[in-house]
Each structure stands twice: as C-alpha cells, then as structure tokens.
Coordinates of C-alpha atoms in Angstrom, one line a residue:
M146 CA -10.4 15.9 -14.6
S147 CA -8.5 14.7 -17.6
V148 CA -6.9 11.4 -16.9
K149 CA -4.1 10.2 -19.3
A150 CA -3.5 6.8 -17.9
S151 CA -3.2 5.2 -21.4
E152 CA -0.4 7.6 -22.6
T153 CA 3.2 6.4 -22.4
T154 CA 6.5 8.1 -22.5
K155 CA 9.1 7.3 -25.1
T156 CA 10.5 4.7 -22.8
G157 CA 7.2 3.0 -22.4
A158 CA 6.5 4.1 -18.8
A159 CA 2.9 5.0 -18.1
V160 CA 2.2 8.7 -17.7
F161 CA 0.2 9.6 -14.6
S162 CA -0.4 13.3 -15.4
D163 CA -3.7 14.6 -13.9
R164 CA -4.2 11.4 -12.0
T165 CA -4.7 11.9 -8.3
M166 CA -3.7 9.4 -5.6
V167 CA -4.5 9.3 -1.9
V168 CA -2.1 7.3 0.2
S169 CA -2.6 6.4 3.8
G170 CA 0.5 6.1 6.0
G171 CA 2.5 7.8 3.2
S172 CA 5.2 9.7 5.2
R173 CA 7.9 7.0 4.7
G174 CA 8.6 3.4 3.7
I175 CA 6.4 1.6 1.2
G176 CA 3.7 4.3 1.1
L177 CA 6.2 7.0 0.2
A178 CA 7.9 4.7 -2.3
I179 CA 4.5 4.2 -4.1
A180 CA 3.8 8.0 -4.0
L181 CA 7.2 8.8 -5.5
A182 CA 6.9 6.2 -8.2
A183 CA 3.7 7.8 -9.3
A184 CA 5.0 11.3 -8.8
R185 CA 7.9 10.6 -11.2
R186 CA 5.2 10.0 -13.8
G187 CA 3.4 13.2 -13.0
A188 CA 0.8 12.2 -10.5
N189 CA -0.9 14.4 -7.9
V190 CA -0.5 12.8 -4.4
V191 CA -2.3 13.5 -1.2
L192 CA -0.5 11.9 1.8
L193 CA -2.5 11.1 4.9
A194 CA -0.2 10.4 7.9
K195 CA 0.1 11.2 11.6
T196 CA 3.7 12.2 11.6
S197 CA 3.8 16.0 11.4
E198 CA 6.9 16.5 13.6
P199 CA 10.2 14.6 13.5
H200 CA 10.2 11.3 15.4
P201 CA 13.5 10.1 17.1
K202 CA 13.2 6.6 15.7
L203 CA 11.4 7.3 12.4
P204 CA 12.7 9.2 9.3
G205 CA 10.8 12.1 7.9
T206 CA 7.4 13.6 8.3
V207 CA 4.3 13.9 6.1
H208 CA 5.6 17.4 5.1
T209 CA 9.1 16.1 4.1
A210 CA 7.3 13.4 2.2
V211 CA 5.4 16.0 0.2
A212 CA 8.6 17.8 -0.5
E213 CA 10.0 14.5 -2.0
V214 CA 6.9 14.0 -4.1
E215 CA 7.3 17.5 -5.6
A216 CA 11.0 17.0 -6.1
A217 CA 10.2 13.8 -8.0
G218 CA 8.0 15.7 -10.5
G219 CA 4.5 15.4 -9.0
K220 CA 2.3 17.7 -7.0
G221 CA 1.7 16.9 -3.3
V222 CA -0.4 17.9 -0.4
A223 CA 0.0 16.8 3.2
V224 CA -3.0 15.9 5.4
V225 CA -2.1 15.3 9.1
G226 CA -4.5 12.8 10.4
D227 CA -5.3 9.3 11.6
V228 CA -6.7 6.8 9.2
R229 CA -8.8 5.4 12.1
K230 CA -10.8 8.6 12.3
E231 CA -13.7 9.1 9.9
E232 CA -13.3 12.9 9.9
D233 CA -9.6 12.8 9.1
V234 CA -10.2 10.3 6.2
A235 CA -13.0 12.5 4.9
R236 CA -10.7 15.5 5.1
A237 CA -8.0 13.7 3.1
V238 CA -10.5 12.9 0.3
S239 CA -12.0 16.4 0.3
T240 CA -8.5 17.8 0.1
A241 CA -7.8 15.7 -3.0
V242 CA -11.0 17.0 -4.6
E243 CA -10.4 20.6 -3.7
H244 CA -6.8 20.7 -4.9
F245 CA -6.9 18.3 -7.9
G246 CA -10.5 17.8 -8.8
G247 CA -11.1 14.3 -7.8
V248 CA -9.6 10.9 -6.8
D249 CA -8.4 8.3 -9.3
V250 CA -6.3 6.1 -7.0
V251 CA -6.4 5.0 -3.4
I252 CA -3.5 3.3 -1.8
N253 CA -4.4 1.5 1.5
N254 CA -1.0 1.4 2.9
A255 CA -1.3 2.3 6.6
S256 CA -0.9 -0.8 8.8
A257 CA 0.0 -2.0 12.3
I258 CA 1.8 -5.2 13.1
A259 CA 2.1 -7.2 16.3
T260 CA 3.1 -10.9 16.0
D261 CA 2.9 -11.8 19.7
S262 CA 1.3 -15.1 20.5
T263 CA -2.3 -15.1 21.5
E264 CA -1.8 -15.3 25.2
L265 CA 0.8 -12.6 25.2
L266 CA -1.0 -10.2 22.8
S267 CA -2.6 -7.3 24.6
A268 CA -6.2 -6.3 23.8
K269 CA -4.8 -2.8 23.0
K270 CA -2.5 -4.2 20.3
F271 CA -5.3 -6.3 18.9
D272 CA -7.6 -3.4 18.7
L273 CA -4.9 -1.2 17.1
M274 CA -4.3 -3.8 14.3
M275 CA -8.0 -4.1 13.6
D276 CA -8.6 -0.3 13.7
I277 CA -5.7 0.6 11.4
N278 CA -5.7 -2.4 9.1
V279 CA -9.3 -3.2 8.6
R280 CA -11.2 -0.1 9.8
G281 CA -8.8 2.3 8.1
T282 CA -8.9 0.5 4.8
F283 CA -12.7 0.5 5.0
L284 CA -13.0 4.2 5.9
L285 CA -10.6 5.5 3.2
T286 CA -12.0 3.4 0.4
R287 CA -15.6 4.2 1.3
A288 CA -14.9 7.9 1.4
A289 CA -13.3 7.8 -2.0
L290 CA -15.9 5.7 -3.8
P291 CA -18.1 8.5 -5.1
H292 CA -15.1 10.1 -6.8
L293 CA -13.6 6.8 -8.0
R294 CA -16.8 6.1 -9.8
T295 CA -16.3 9.2 -12.0
S296 CA -12.7 8.4 -12.9
P297 CA -11.9 6.6 -16.2
A298 CA -8.9 4.9 -14.5
A299 CA -10.0 4.2 -11.0
H300 CA -7.9 1.9 -8.8
V301 CA -7.8 0.9 -5.2
V302 CA -4.5 -0.9 -4.2
T303 CA -4.5 -2.5 -0.8
L304 CA -1.2 -3.5 0.8
A305 CA -2.3 -7.0 1.9
P306 CA -1.3 -10.6 1.0
P307 CA -2.9 -13.4 -1.0
L308 CA -5.0 -15.6 1.2
N309 CA -2.5 -18.4 2.2
L310 CA -4.4 -20.8 4.4
S311 CA -1.5 -23.0 5.2
P312 CA -1.5 -24.0 8.9
R313 CA 2.0 -22.5 9.1
W314 CA 0.6 -19.0 8.6
L315 CA -2.7 -19.5 10.3
G316 CA -1.0 -20.6 13.5
A317 CA 2.0 -18.2 13.4
H318 CA 0.2 -15.0 14.6
P319 CA -3.6 -15.4 14.2
S320 CA -4.6 -11.9 15.3
Y321 CA -2.2 -10.2 12.9
T322 CA -3.2 -12.6 10.2
V323 CA -6.9 -11.9 10.5
S324 CA -6.2 -8.2 10.3
K325 CA -4.2 -8.5 7.1
Y326 CA -6.5 -11.1 5.6
G327 CA -9.4 -8.8 6.5
M328 CA -7.9 -6.2 4.3
T329 CA -7.6 -8.7 1.5
L330 CA -11.2 -9.9 1.9
L331 CA -12.4 -6.3 1.8
S332 CA -10.6 -5.8 -1.5
L333 CA -11.9 -9.0 -3.0
G334 CA -15.4 -8.2 -1.7
W335 CA -15.3 -4.7 -3.2
A336 CA -14.1 -6.2 -6.5
A337 CA -17.3 -8.2 -6.7
E338 CA -19.6 -5.5 -5.2
Y339 CA -18.5 -2.8 -7.6
E340 CA -17.7 -4.9 -10.6
E341 CA -20.0 -2.8 -12.8
D342 CA -18.3 0.5 -11.8
N343 CA -15.0 0.0 -13.6
I344 CA -12.8 0.3 -10.4
G345 CA -9.8 -2.0 -10.2
F346 CA -9.6 -3.4 -6.6
S347 CA -6.4 -5.3 -6.1
C348 CA -3.9 -6.2 -3.4
L349 CA -0.1 -6.0 -3.5
W350 CA 2.3 -7.8 -1.2
P351 CA 6.1 -8.0 -1.1
E352 CA 7.8 -11.3 -1.8
T353 CA 10.6 -10.4 0.7
Y354 CA 11.3 -8.3 3.7
I355 CA 11.3 -4.6 2.7
A356 CA 13.9 -2.3 4.2
T357 CA 11.6 0.0 6.2
S358 CA 11.7 1.5 9.7
A359 CA 9.7 -1.5 10.9
V360 CA 12.6 -3.8 10.0
T361 CA 15.4 -1.4 10.9
N362 CA 14.0 -0.9 14.5
L363 CA 14.0 -4.6 15.3
A364 CA 16.7 -5.9 17.6
D365 CA 18.7 -7.4 14.7
G366 CA 17.5 -4.8 12.2
G367 CA 20.9 -4.1 10.8
D368 CA 21.4 -7.7 9.6
L369 CA 17.8 -7.9 8.4
V370 CA 18.0 -4.8 6.3
K371 CA 20.9 -6.3 4.4
A372 CA 18.7 -9.2 3.4
S373 CA 15.7 -6.9 2.6
R374 CA 14.8 -5.3 -0.7
S375 CA 14.3 -1.6 -1.0
P376 CA 10.8 -0.1 -0.8
E377 CA 11.2 1.0 -4.5
I378 CA 10.3 -2.5 -5.6
M379 CA 6.8 -2.0 -4.2
G380 CA 6.6 1.4 -5.8
D381 CA 7.5 0.1 -9.2
A382 CA 5.1 -2.9 -8.8
A383 CA 2.3 -0.6 -7.8
V384 CA 2.9 1.6 -10.9
A385 CA 2.8 -1.5 -13.0
I386 CA -0.6 -2.4 -11.6
L387 CA -1.9 1.1 -11.9
S388 CA -0.8 1.2 -15.6
Q389 CA -3.3 -1.5 -16.5
P390 CA -7.0 -1.0 -17.2
P391 CA -9.0 -1.4 -13.9
A392 CA -10.9 -4.5 -15.2
A393 CA -7.6 -6.3 -15.9
V394 CA -6.5 -6.2 -12.2
N395 CA -9.9 -6.2 -10.5
G396 CA -10.2 -8.9 -7.8
K397 CA -6.5 -10.0 -8.1
T398 CA -3.9 -10.3 -5.4
F399 CA -0.3 -9.7 -6.5
I400 CA 3.3 -10.3 -5.3
D401 CA 5.7 -7.5 -6.2
S402 CA 8.3 -9.6 -7.9
A403 CA 5.8 -11.5 -10.0
V404 CA 4.2 -8.2 -11.2
L405 CA 7.6 -6.9 -12.3
T406 CA 8.5 -10.1 -14.0
E407 CA 5.3 -10.0 -15.9
A408 CA 6.1 -6.4 -16.9
G409 CA 9.4 -7.5 -18.3
V410 CA 11.8 -6.7 -15.4
T411 CA 14.2 -9.6 -15.4
D412 CA 16.8 -8.3 -12.9
L413 CA 15.6 -7.6 -9.4
T414 CA 19.1 -7.1 -7.9
R415 CA 18.7 -3.4 -8.3
Y416 CA 16.4 -3.5 -5.3
G417 CA 19.0 -5.1 -3.0
G418 CA 18.6 -7.8 -0.5
G419 CA 21.6 -9.9 -1.6
D420 CA 21.5 -13.4 -3.2
R421 CA 18.8 -14.7 -0.8
P422 CA 16.5 -12.0 0.5
I423 CA 14.3 -13.0 3.4
L424 CA 10.9 -14.2 2.3
D425 CA 8.1 -12.1 3.8
I426 CA 5.2 -13.3 6.0
F427 CA 2.6 -15.3 4.2
V428 CA 5.0 -16.1 1.3
D429 CA 6.1 -19.8 1.0
E430 CA 9.4 -21.0 -0.3
P431 CA 9.3 -21.6 -4.0
Q432 CA 8.8 -25.2 -5.0
A433 CA 11.9 -26.9 -6.5

C-alpha cells in the first residue's frame, strides 16, 4: 500500500491517493461529508452503515453514499452492518483490506443521542447510546489496529467532544454525556497506549449545530437548520487533521472552526448558519 499523505496539489490541498478510510455511520450527514472530503482528494472509502433501503425520514442509503464518493473522485465500497456487532465491524475492516490492501484511517462517526432527563430516560435508550457510542467506537478501532500499525499515515478520528466538566454540561443530560465522553476517553487512552505505534488518535467536535437529519427531524427543525452550519465544515476540518503527521495530532481534541482557522480558513460563512449559528452541546459561549 503506497500512501501519499505528504503530497499536495497545486492548490496546497493534501492528496489522499491510496489512503483507505473506514467510516462508521457513513450513509449521510457528517460521516458522509468526511468521506466526500477525502474522496475529493482521491481516497478509498469503506462505509459501514445499516441503511440499505430508503428510509421515509432519512435521506440516502449506504449505496447512494458510495455513489457520491465515487462521483467525488474516490473509490467506495458499501458494507451493510451494525457497528454494535463484532462480526459486522470485522467484515467492514476485512472488506477494506480485500479491496484496497489495508486501513489507513478510521472515522468513528456512528452515534446515538437521547437527552431525556435521568428519570425519563428508558434503559433501552441508555443501552443504545452506550452500545453505539462506546462499544461501536471500541469495536471498530480494535478491529483496525493491526492494519493501522502498518500504515505510514495512520489516523483514528472520533466524533466526540473535548472534556468540558462544567456543571452545566454534566447536569444537562448525564447519560448522553457519559457516552460521548466515553468516546473521548477511549481516544485519549489509545493515544497513550499506542504512542509508540505512530497512530494519530484525535477527536473532532462541531462548534455549532450541524444541518443533519437529527436536527431537521426535530419539532422546530426548520428554524434550527437555518442557524446550523453544513456538514461540509466537519469534512473539511477532518481532512485538515488527516493532512497532518499522526504524531502532531495524537491525543488532541479539536473543534471544527478552530481547526480550519489554524489551517488558514478565515471565512466560515461558506458553511451557512447565519450571523449567529447555534452553539453545539458541550461548547461554551466565547469569553468577551
């Protein structure tokens, strides 16, 4: 497998030719946006998702997502499966190896959210969040590790927030918070555990609401979407992280807007959201 992570185009954008990415929950939204951003730079993408048939409330399937990846300039393969199931995760990784020769990047995107108060949250929803968010992140990363070790540009990007221990966030929805912070702690733990293996373990979180189906399907989704940035901001931020040497990002937690600002992007209006996009969960108001 010949990875060309250090090459750049004439415009300075990193070239991802021959780099292979496995994305969980990649049929739409942020996962698909990251896959497309990499595909535009020549990446191979394996998408693991459950949606094989059209859903009345959700756009696209894992198969239409692969078509978009290939239209963007990359190579794609769909794996219909559940990130909670060890055998499905193993199949996604083996598919990447069989089709493209290995795994260079893992994107732990699949996630479930339920912000009900503790007394109203069902055990079923609690288990779902833990199984998808924590277990799924663990299973996919563990399955890919033997292949990541052989890549000269190995990255694992987990869609999870910096650890904000403000009582405001700890008390807002403790069960959801522990599931997302669990993803962050896994990433930070792996960064230390595999520090000698040249794998960049990092987390990426949006500064603002992102215009995904999760937002659109809320009761006031129409208004919320207008004050949300497009998923492309997360795709561009992920590519900026993946364009860096693994050691430079290992053990770090990033906010999308800060990543892009550091990369020299000064105008974020291209991503929408209006003059005051809604700050996302776990993100505090900037200090005056």
